[in-house]
Coordinates of N, CA and C in Angstrom, one line a residue:
M1 N 85.6 107.6 46.9 CA 84.2 107.3 47.0 C 83.5 107.6 45.7
C2 N 83.9 108.7 45.0 CA 83.3 109.1 43.8 C 83.5 108.0 42.7
D3 N 84.7 107.5 42.7 CA 84.9 106.4 41.7 C 84.2 105.1 42.0
D4 N 84.0 104.8 43.3 CA 83.3 103.6 43.7 C 81.8 103.8 43.3
L5 N 81.3 104.9 43.5 CA 79.9 105.2 43.2 C 79.6 105.1 41.7
K6 N 80.6 105.6 40.9 CA 80.5 105.5 39.5 C 80.7 104.1 38.9
N7 N 81.7 103.5 39.3 CA 82.1 102.2 38.7 C 81.3 101.0 39.2
C8 N 80.9 101.1 40.5 CA 80.1 99.9 41.1 C 78.6 100.1 41.1
Y9 N 78.2 101.4 41.1 CA 76.8 101.6 41.3 C 76.1 102.5 40.3
G10 N 76.9 102.8 39.2 CA 76.3 103.5 38.1 C 76.0 105.0 38.3
L11 N 76.6 105.7 39.2 CA 76.4 107.1 39.5 C 76.8 107.9 38.2
K12 N 75.9 108.8 37.8 CA 76.1 109.6 36.6 C 76.1 111.1 37.0
G13 N 76.8 111.9 36.3 CA 76.8 113.3 36.5 C 75.5 113.9 36.2
S14 N 75.2 115.0 36.9 CA 73.9 115.7 36.6 C 74.2 116.8 35.6
R15 N 73.2 117.5 35.1 CA 73.3 118.5 34.1 C 74.2 119.6 34.5
G16 N 74.2 120.0 35.8 CA 75.0 121.1 36.3 C 76.2 120.7 37.1
M17 N 76.5 119.4 37.1 CA 77.6 118.9 38.0 C 78.2 117.7 37.4
M18 N 79.5 117.7 37.1 CA 80.2 116.5 36.7 C 80.4 115.5 37.8
I19 N 80.6 114.2 37.5 CA 80.7 113.2 38.6 C 81.8 113.6 39.6
H20 N 83.0 114.0 39.2 CA 84.0 114.3 40.1 C 83.8 115.6 40.8
E21 N 82.7 116.3 40.6 CA 82.4 117.4 41.4 C 81.3 117.1 42.4
E22 N 80.8 115.9 42.3 CA 79.8 115.5 43.3 C 80.3 115.6 44.7
P23 N 79.4 115.9 45.7 CA 79.9 116.1 47.1 C 80.7 114.9 47.6
M24 N 80.4 113.7 47.1 CA 81.0 112.5 47.7 C 82.4 112.3 47.3
G25 N 83.0 113.1 46.4 CA 84.3 112.8 45.9 C 85.4 113.8 46.3
L26 N 85.1 114.6 47.3 CA 86.0 115.8 47.6 C 86.7 115.7 48.9
G27 N 86.9 114.5 49.5 CA 87.7 114.4 50.7 C 86.9 114.4 51.9
I28 N 87.4 114.0 53.1 CA 86.7 113.9 54.3 C 86.2 115.3 54.8
D29 N 87.0 116.3 54.8 CA 86.6 117.6 55.3 C 85.4 118.2 54.5
W30 N 85.6 118.1 53.1 CA 84.6 118.7 52.3 C 83.4 117.8 52.3
L31 N 83.6 116.5 52.4 CA 82.4 115.6 52.5 C 81.6 115.9 53.7
K32 N 82.2 116.3 54.8 CA 81.5 116.6 56.0 C 80.6 117.8 55.8
I33 N 81.2 118.9 55.1 CA 80.4 120.1 54.8 C 79.3 119.8 53.8
C34 N 79.5 119.0 52.8 CA 78.5 118.7 51.8 C 77.4 117.9 52.4
F35 N 77.7 116.9 53.2 CA 76.7 116.1 53.8 C 75.7 116.9 54.7
N36 N 76.3 117.8 55.4 CA 75.4 118.6 56.3 C 74.7 119.7 55.6
T37 N 75.1 120.1 54.4 CA 74.4 121.2 53.7 C 73.7 120.8 52.4
L38 N 74.1 119.7 51.8 CA 73.5 119.2 50.6 C 73.0 117.8 50.8
V39 N 72.3 117.7 51.9 CA 72.0 116.3 52.4 C 71.0 115.6 51.4
R40 N 70.1 116.3 50.8 CA 69.2 115.6 49.9 C 69.9 114.9 48.8
R41 N 70.9 115.6 48.2 CA 71.6 115.0 47.1 C 72.4 113.8 47.6
S42 N 73.0 113.9 48.8 CA 73.7 112.8 49.4 C 72.9 111.6 49.6
I43 N 71.7 111.8 50.1 CA 70.8 110.7 50.4 C 70.4 110.0 49.1
D44 N 70.1 110.7 48.0 CA 69.8 110.1 46.8 C 70.9 109.2 46.2
I45 N 72.1 109.7 46.4 CA 73.3 108.9 45.9 C 73.3 107.6 46.6
F46 N 73.1 107.5 47.9 CA 73.2 106.3 48.6 C 72.0 105.4 48.4
T47 N 70.9 105.9 48.5 CA 69.7 105.0 48.5 C 69.4 104.5 47.1
K48 N 69.7 105.3 46.1 CA 69.4 104.8 44.8 C 70.4 103.9 44.2
C49 N 71.6 103.9 44.7 CA 72.6 103.1 44.1 C 72.9 101.9 45.0
W50 N 72.2 101.7 46.1 CA 72.3 100.5 47.0 C 73.6 100.5 47.8
M51 N 74.5 101.5 47.7 CA 75.7 101.4 48.4 C 75.5 101.4 49.9
L52 N 74.4 102.1 50.3 CA 74.1 102.1 51.7 C 73.9 100.7 52.3
Y53 N 73.3 99.9 51.6 CA 73.0 98.5 52.1 C 74.2 97.6 52.0
D54 N 75.1 98.0 51.1 CA 76.3 97.2 50.9 C 77.4 97.5 52.0
I55 N 77.3 98.7 52.6 CA 78.4 99.1 53.5 C 78.0 99.0 54.9
I56 N 76.7 99.0 55.2 CA 76.3 98.8 56.6 C 76.0 97.3 56.8
K57 N 77.1 96.5 56.9 CA 77.0 95.1 57.1 C 78.4 94.6 57.6
P58 N 78.4 93.4 58.2 CA 79.7 92.9 58.7 C 80.6 92.4 57.6
D59 N 81.8 92.3 57.9 CA 82.7 91.7 56.9 C 82.3 90.2 56.7
S60 N 82.6 89.7 55.5 CA 82.1 88.4 55.1 C 82.6 87.3 56.1
N61 N 83.8 87.5 56.7 CA 84.4 86.5 57.5 C 84.3 86.8 59.0
Y62 N 83.3 87.6 59.3 CA 83.2 88.1 60.7 C 83.0 87.0 61.7
N63 N 82.5 85.8 61.3 CA 82.3 84.7 62.3 C 83.5 83.8 62.3
D64 N 84.5 84.1 61.5 CA 85.7 83.2 61.4 C 87.0 83.7 62.0
V65 N 87.0 85.0 62.4 CA 88.2 85.6 62.9 C 87.9 86.3 64.2
V66 N 88.9 86.4 65.0 CA 88.9 87.2 66.2 C 89.1 88.6 65.9
P67 N 88.3 89.6 66.3 CA 88.5 91.0 66.0 C 89.9 91.4 66.5
E68 N 90.6 92.2 65.7 CA 91.9 92.6 66.1 C 91.9 93.4 67.4
Y69 N 90.9 94.2 67.6 CA 90.7 95.0 68.8 C 90.8 94.1 70.0
I70 N 90.2 92.9 70.0 CA 90.3 91.9 71.1 C 91.5 91.1 71.1
L71 N 91.9 90.7 69.9 CA 93.1 89.8 69.8 C 94.4 90.4 70.3
T72 N 94.5 91.7 70.1 CA 95.7 92.4 70.5 C 95.6 93.0 71.9
S73 N 94.6 92.7 72.6 CA 94.4 93.3 74.0 C 94.6 92.2 75.0
R74 N 95.5 92.3 75.9 CA 95.7 91.4 77.0 C 94.5 91.5 78.0
K75 N 93.9 92.6 78.0 CA 92.7 92.8 78.8 C 91.5 92.0 78.4
Y76 N 91.3 91.9 77.1 CA 90.1 91.2 76.5 C 90.3 89.8 76.0
Y77 N 91.5 89.5 75.5 CA 91.8 88.2 75.0 C 92.4 87.3 76.0
P78 N 92.0 86.1 76.1 CA 91.0 85.3 75.2 C 89.6 85.3 75.7
F79 N 89.3 86.1 76.8 CA 88.0 86.0 77.4 C 86.8 86.4 76.5
F80 N 87.1 87.3 75.6 CA 86.0 87.8 74.7 C 86.3 87.5 73.2
K81 N 87.1 86.4 73.0 CA 87.5 86.1 71.6 C 86.3 85.7 70.7
D82 N 85.2 85.3 71.3 CA 84.0 84.9 70.5 C 83.0 86.0 70.3
Y83 N 83.3 87.2 70.7 CA 82.4 88.3 70.6 C 82.6 89.0 69.2
I84 N 81.5 89.4 68.6 CA 81.6 89.9 67.2 C 81.3 91.4 67.2
G85 N 80.7 91.9 68.3 CA 80.4 93.4 68.3 C 79.5 93.7 69.5
A86 N 78.9 94.9 69.5 CA 78.1 95.3 70.6 C 76.8 95.9 70.0
I87 N 75.7 95.9 70.8 CA 74.4 96.4 70.3 C 73.9 97.4 71.3
D88 N 73.4 98.5 70.8 CA 72.8 99.5 71.7 C 71.9 100.4 70.8
G89 N 71.3 101.4 71.4 CA 70.5 102.3 70.7 C 70.8 103.7 71.0
T90 N 70.3 104.6 70.1 CA 70.5 106.1 70.3 C 69.3 106.8 69.8
H91 N 69.2 108.1 70.0 CA 68.1 108.9 69.5 C 68.6 110.1 68.7
V92 N 67.8 110.4 67.7 CA 68.1 111.6 66.9 C 66.8 112.4 66.8
K93 N 67.0 113.7 67.0 CA 65.8 114.6 66.9 C 65.0 114.4 65.6
A94 N 63.7 114.3 65.8 CA 62.8 114.1 64.6 C 61.9 115.3 64.5
R95 N 61.5 115.6 63.2 CA 60.6 116.7 62.9 C 59.3 116.0 62.4
L96 N 58.2 116.2 63.1 CA 56.9 115.6 62.8 C 55.8 116.5 62.9
P97 N 54.7 116.3 62.2 CA 53.5 117.1 62.4 C 53.0 116.9 63.8
R98 N 52.4 118.0 64.4 CA 52.0 117.9 65.8 C 51.1 116.7 66.1
D99 N 50.2 116.4 65.2 CA 49.3 115.3 65.5 C 50.0 113.9 65.4
K100 N 51.2 113.8 65.0 CA 51.9 112.5 65.0 C 53.1 112.5 66.0
Q101 N 53.3 113.5 66.8 CA 54.4 113.6 67.7 C 54.4 112.7 68.9
T102 N 53.2 112.4 69.4 CA 53.1 111.8 70.8 C 53.9 110.6 71.0
K103 N 53.9 109.6 70.1 CA 54.6 108.4 70.3 C 56.1 108.5 70.1
Y104 N 56.5 109.6 69.6 CA 57.9 109.8 69.4 C 58.6 110.7 70.5
I105 N 57.7 111.1 71.4 CA 58.2 112.0 72.5 C 58.5 111.1 73.8
G106 N 59.7 111.2 74.3 CA 60.0 110.4 75.5 C 60.6 111.3 76.6
R107 N 61.6 110.8 77.3 CA 62.1 111.5 78.4 C 62.8 112.8 78.0
K108 N 63.2 113.0 76.7 CA 63.9 114.2 76.3 C 62.9 115.3 76.1
G109 N 61.6 115.0 76.0 CA 60.6 116.1 76.0 C 60.3 116.6 74.6
F110 N 61.0 116.0 73.6 CA 60.7 116.4 72.2 C 60.8 115.2 71.3
P111 N 60.3 115.2 70.1 CA 60.2 114.0 69.3 C 61.6 113.5 68.8
T112 N 61.9 112.2 68.9 CA 63.1 111.7 68.4 C 62.8 110.3 67.7
Q113 N 63.6 110.0 66.8 CA 63.5 108.6 66.3 C 64.5 107.7 67.0
N114 N 64.1 106.6 67.3 CA 64.8 105.6 68.1 C 65.6 104.7 67.1
I115 N 66.9 104.5 67.3 CA 67.7 103.8 66.4 C 68.5 102.7 67.1
M116 N 68.4 101.5 66.6 CA 69.2 100.4 67.1 C 70.3 100.1 66.2
A117 N 71.5 99.9 66.7 CA 72.6 99.5 65.8 C 73.5 98.5 66.4
A118 N 74.1 97.7 65.6 CA 75.1 96.7 66.0 C 76.4 97.3 65.4
I119 N 77.5 97.3 66.2 CA 78.7 97.9 65.9 C 79.9 96.9 66.1
D120 N 80.8 96.8 65.2 CA 81.9 95.9 65.4 C 83.0 96.6 66.1
F121 N 84.1 95.9 66.4 CA 85.1 96.5 67.2 C 86.1 97.3 66.4
N122 N 85.8 97.6 65.2 CA 86.5 98.6 64.4 C 85.8 99.9 64.3
M123 N 84.7 100.0 65.1 CA 83.9 101.2 65.1 C 83.1 101.4 63.9
C124 N 82.7 100.3 63.2 CA 81.8 100.4 62.0 C 80.4 99.8 62.4
F125 N 79.4 100.4 61.8 CA 78.1 99.9 61.9 C 77.9 98.7 61.0
I126 N 77.5 97.6 61.6 CA 77.3 96.4 60.9 C 75.8 96.0 60.7
F127 N 74.9 96.8 61.4 CA 73.5 96.7 61.3 C 72.9 98.0 61.9
A128 N 71.9 98.5 61.2 CA 71.2 99.7 61.7 C 69.7 99.6 61.4
W129 N 68.9 100.0 62.3 CA 67.5 100.1 62.1 C 67.0 101.4 62.7
A130 N 66.7 102.3 61.9 CA 66.3 103.6 62.3 C 64.8 103.8 62.1
G131 N 64.2 104.9 62.7 CA 62.9 105.3 62.4 C 61.8 104.8 63.5
W132 N 62.3 104.1 64.5 CA 61.4 103.6 65.5 C 60.9 104.8 66.4
E133 N 59.7 104.6 67.0 CA 59.2 105.6 67.9 C 60.0 105.6 69.2
E134 N 60.1 106.8 69.8 CA 60.9 106.9 71.0 C 60.5 106.0 72.1
T135 N 59.2 105.8 72.1 CA 58.6 105.0 73.2 C 58.8 103.5 73.0
S136 N 59.3 103.0 71.8 CA 59.6 101.6 71.6 C 60.7 101.1 72.5
H137 N 60.4 100.0 73.2 CA 61.4 99.5 74.1 C 62.5 98.8 73.3
D138 N 63.8 98.9 73.8 CA 64.9 98.3 73.0 C 64.7 96.8 72.8
T139 N 64.1 96.1 73.8 CA 63.9 94.7 73.7 C 63.0 94.4 72.5
R140 N 62.0 95.2 72.3 CA 61.1 95.0 71.2 C 61.8 95.1 69.8
I141 N 62.6 96.2 69.7 CA 63.3 96.4 68.4 C 64.3 95.3 68.2
F142 N 65.0 94.9 69.2 CA 66.0 93.8 69.1 C 65.3 92.5 68.7
G143 N 64.1 92.2 69.3 CA 63.4 91.0 69.0 C 62.9 91.0 67.6
E144 N 62.4 92.1 67.1 CA 62.0 92.2 65.7 C 63.1 92.0 64.7
A145 N 64.3 92.5 65.1 CA 65.4 92.4 64.2 C 65.8 90.9 64.1
L146 N 65.7 90.2 65.2 CA 66.0 88.7 65.1 C 64.9 88.0 64.4
R147 N 63.7 88.4 64.5 CA 62.6 87.6 63.9 C 62.5 87.8 62.4
R148 N 62.7 89.0 61.9 CA 62.5 89.3 60.5 C 63.8 89.0 59.8
L149 N 63.8 87.8 59.1 CA 65.1 87.3 58.5 C 65.5 88.2 57.3
E150 N 64.5 88.9 56.7 CA 64.9 89.8 55.6 C 65.8 90.9 55.9
L151 N 65.8 91.2 57.2 CA 66.7 92.3 57.7 C 68.2 91.9 57.8
K152 N 68.4 90.6 57.7 CA 69.8 90.1 57.7 C 70.6 90.6 58.9
F153 N 70.0 90.5 60.1 CA 70.7 90.8 61.3 C 72.0 89.9 61.4
P154 N 73.1 90.4 61.7 CA 74.4 89.6 61.8 C 74.4 88.6 63.0
H155 N 73.8 87.5 62.8 CA 73.8 86.5 63.8 C 75.2 85.9 64.1
P156 N 75.6 85.8 65.3 CA 76.8 85.1 65.7 C 76.6 83.6 65.4
R157 N 77.7 82.9 65.1 CA 77.6 81.5 64.8 C 78.1 80.7 66.0
G158 N 77.4 79.7 66.3 CA 77.8 78.8 67.4 C 77.9 79.5 68.7
G159 N 79.0 79.5 69.4 CA 79.2 80.1 70.7 C 79.5 81.6 70.6
K160 N 79.6 82.1 69.4 CA 79.9 83.5 69.3 C 78.7 84.3 69.7
Q161 N 78.9 85.6 70.1 CA 77.8 86.4 70.6 C 78.1 87.9 70.4
A162 N 77.1 88.7 70.5 CA 77.3 90.1 70.6 C 77.4 90.5 72.0
A163 N 78.1 91.6 72.3 CA 78.3 92.0 73.7 C 77.1 92.6 74.3
R164 N 76.1 91.8 74.6 CA 74.9 92.4 75.2 C 74.6 91.8 76.6
I165 N 74.8 90.6 76.7 CA 74.5 89.9 78.0 C 75.7 89.3 78.6
P166 N 76.1 89.7 79.8 CA 77.3 89.1 80.4 C 77.2 87.6 80.6
K167 N 78.3 86.9 80.5 CA 78.2 85.4 80.7 C 78.4 85.0 82.1
G168 N 79.0 85.9 82.9 CA 79.2 85.6 84.3 C 78.9 86.8 85.2
R169 N 79.1 86.5 86.5 CA 78.8 87.6 87.5 C 80.0 88.1 88.2
Q170 N 81.1 87.6 87.9 CA 82.3 88.1 88.5 C 82.5 89.6 88.3
E171 N 82.9 90.3 89.4 CA 83.1 91.7 89.3 C 84.0 92.1 88.2
K172 N 85.1 91.5 88.0 CA 86.1 91.8 87.0 C 85.6 91.6 85.6
F173 N 84.9 90.5 85.4 CA 84.3 90.2 84.1 C 83.3 91.2 83.7
N174 N 82.4 91.6 84.7 CA 81.4 92.6 84.4 C 82.0 93.9 84.1
Y175 N 83.1 94.3 84.8 CA 83.8 95.5 84.5 C 84.4 95.5 83.1
L176 N 85.1 94.5 82.7 CA 85.6 94.4 81.4 C 84.6 94.3 80.3
H177 N 83.5 93.6 80.6 CA 82.4 93.5 79.6 C 81.8 94.9 79.4
S178 N 81.6 95.7 80.5 CA 81.1 97.0 80.3 C 82.0 97.9 79.6
S179 N 83.3 97.8 79.8 CA 84.3 98.7 79.1 C 84.3 98.3 77.6
L180 N 84.2 97.0 77.3 CA 84.2 96.6 75.9 C 83.0 97.2 75.2
R181 N 81.8 97.3 75.8 CA 80.7 97.8 75.2 C 80.7 99.3 74.9
N182 N 81.7 100.0 75.5 CA 81.9 101.4 75.3 C 82.2 101.7 73.8
I183 N 82.5 100.7 73.1 CA 82.8 100.9 71.6 C 81.5 101.5 71.0
V184 N 80.3 101.1 71.5 CA 79.1 101.7 71.0 C 79.0 103.2 71.2
K185 N 79.2 103.6 72.4 CA 79.2 105.0 72.8 C 80.1 105.8 72.0
R186 N 81.3 105.3 71.8 CA 82.4 106.0 71.1 C 82.0 106.1 69.6
T187 N 81.5 105.1 69.1 CA 81.1 105.1 67.6 C 79.9 106.0 67.4
F188 N 78.9 106.0 68.2 CA 77.8 106.9 68.1 C 78.3 108.3 68.2
G189 N 79.3 108.5 69.1 CA 79.8 109.8 69.4 C 80.6 110.4 68.2
V190 N 81.4 109.6 67.5 CA 82.1 110.0 66.3 C 81.1 110.4 65.2
C191 N 80.1 109.5 65.0 CA 79.1 109.8 63.9 C 78.3 111.1 64.2
K192 N 77.9 111.3 65.4 CA 77.1 112.5 65.7 C 77.9 113.7 65.7
A193 N 79.2 113.6 66.1 CA 80.1 114.8 66.1 C 80.4 115.2 64.7
R194 N 80.5 114.3 63.8 CA 80.8 114.6 62.4 C 79.7 115.2 61.6
W195 N 78.4 114.7 61.9 CA 77.3 115.2 61.1 C 76.4 116.1 61.9
A196 N 76.5 117.4 61.7 CA 75.7 118.3 62.5 C 74.2 118.2 62.3
I197 N 73.9 117.7 61.1 CA 72.5 117.5 60.8 C 71.7 116.6 61.7
L198 N 72.5 115.7 62.4 CA 71.8 114.7 63.3 C 71.4 115.4 64.6
H199 N 72.0 116.6 64.9 CA 71.6 117.3 66.1 C 70.4 118.2 65.9
D200 N 70.2 118.6 64.6 CA 69.1 119.5 64.3 C 68.5 119.1 63.0
M201 N 67.7 118.1 63.0 CA 67.1 117.6 61.7 C 66.2 118.6 61.1
P202 N 66.4 118.8 59.8 CA 65.5 119.7 59.0 C 64.1 119.2 58.9
Y203 N 63.2 120.0 58.4 CA 61.8 119.6 58.3 C 61.5 118.8 57.0
Y204 N 62.2 117.7 56.9 CA 61.9 116.8 55.7 C 60.9 115.8 56.1
D205 N 60.4 115.1 55.1 CA 59.5 114.0 55.3 C 60.2 113.0 56.2
F206 N 59.4 112.4 57.2 CA 60.0 111.5 58.2 C 60.8 110.4 57.5
Y207 N 60.3 109.9 56.4 CA 61.0 108.8 55.7 C 62.4 109.3 55.3
D208 N 62.5 110.5 54.8 CA 63.8 111.1 54.4 C 64.7 111.3 55.7
Q209 N 64.1 111.6 56.8 CA 64.9 111.8 58.0 C 65.5 110.4 58.4
V210 N 64.8 109.4 58.2 CA 65.4 108.0 58.5 C 66.5 107.7 57.6
K211 N 66.3 108.1 56.3 CA 67.4 107.8 55.3 C 68.6 108.6 55.6
I212 N 68.4 109.9 56.2 CA 69.6 110.7 56.5 C 70.4 110.0 57.6
V213 N 69.8 109.5 58.6 CA 70.5 108.8 59.6 C 71.3 107.6 59.1
L214 N 70.7 106.8 58.2 CA 71.3 105.6 57.7 C 72.5 106.0 56.7
A215 N 72.3 107.1 56.0 CA 73.3 107.6 55.1 C 74.5 108.1 55.9
S216 N 74.3 108.7 57.0 CA 75.4 109.2 57.8 C 76.2 108.0 58.3
M217 N 75.5 107.0 58.7 CA 76.2 105.8 59.1 C 77.0 105.1 58.0
A218 N 76.5 105.1 56.8 CA 77.2 104.6 55.7 C 78.4 105.3 55.4
V219 N 78.4 106.7 55.4 CA 79.5 107.5 55.1 C 80.6 107.3 56.2
H220 N 80.1 107.2 57.4 CA 80.9 106.9 58.6 C 81.7 105.7 58.3
N221 N 81.1 104.6 57.9 CA 81.8 103.3 57.6 C 82.8 103.5 56.5
Y222 N 82.4 104.2 55.5 CA 83.3 104.4 54.3 C 84.6 105.1 54.7
I223 N 84.4 106.2 55.5 CA 85.6 106.9 56.0 C 86.5 106.0 56.8
R224 N 85.9 105.2 57.7 CA 86.6 104.3 58.5 C 87.4 103.3 57.7
K225 N 86.8 102.7 56.7 CA 87.4 101.6 56.0 C 88.3 102.1 54.9
K226 N 88.0 103.3 54.3 CA 88.8 103.7 53.2 C 89.8 104.9 53.5
G227 N 89.5 105.6 54.6 CA 90.3 106.7 54.9 C 91.6 106.3 55.5
S228 N 92.7 106.9 55.2 CA 94.0 106.6 55.8 C 94.2 107.1 57.2
S229 N 93.6 108.3 57.4 CA 93.6 108.9 58.7 C 92.4 109.8 58.9
D230 N 91.9 109.8 60.2 CA 90.8 110.7 60.5 C 90.8 111.1 61.9
N231 N 90.8 112.4 62.1 CA 91.0 112.9 63.5 C 89.9 112.5 64.5
A232 N 88.7 112.4 64.0 CA 87.6 112.0 64.9 C 87.8 110.5 65.4
F233 N 88.2 109.6 64.5 CA 88.4 108.3 64.9 C 89.7 108.2 65.8
D234 N 90.7 109.0 65.5 CA 91.9 108.9 66.3 C 91.6 109.3 67.7
I235 N 90.8 110.3 67.9 CA 90.5 110.8 69.2 C 89.7 109.7 70.0
A236 N 88.7 109.1 69.3 CA 87.9 108.1 69.9 C 88.7 106.9 70.3
E237 N 89.7 106.5 69.6 CA 90.5 105.4 69.9 C 91.3 105.6 71.1
Q238 N 91.6 106.8 71.5 CA 92.4 107.1 72.7 C 91.5 107.2 73.9
E239 N 90.2 107.2 73.8 CA 89.3 107.3 75.0 C 89.3 106.0 75.8

């Protein structure tokens, strides 16, 4: 990751730290520690070099191929061969001034930011929109993502679709459809388990809290795509 940040995005060493001593270049275990403890530095690396926006997106050929997860499953193929991923939301604890907390407080009883994400069947985030009020309905967020073209929501082409609305009412189809969408739960689970900061957000500016969430997703994707082996993903794949 360190080399990618340097060669592709112009990352430079700081006065007190050489590039290969940056938190991003020290392996998955050390990366986990650094992200949770040196988060402000990590956020700056991603948001200033645009890597965050380059990595939270679908593969360029996502509309042209059947996901391997579906293609190799007798349970899902060919019934779900036109599905590109799944969409759902999650919540992360937010720190806000008392006079701004109300619209971020929901059933959990404390402020949270509402996050909508689209996830492919490789357990990678292909779209993420963080920072919504807890009280915002999922349908509203989804509708805004579709309406605002500048957000580049990964639209399925033709008959392809995201695994959000069942196509039939057969009991077996609905069961398989529901199990397929568990990819979202498992992916959110891996991301939250890896980054302790998502469970107890520090008192940063809310805009920085939103960036922390997005950066955690970006590093999650990088580990998934670049890492040869990762215990958290291995466990999730067995669920």
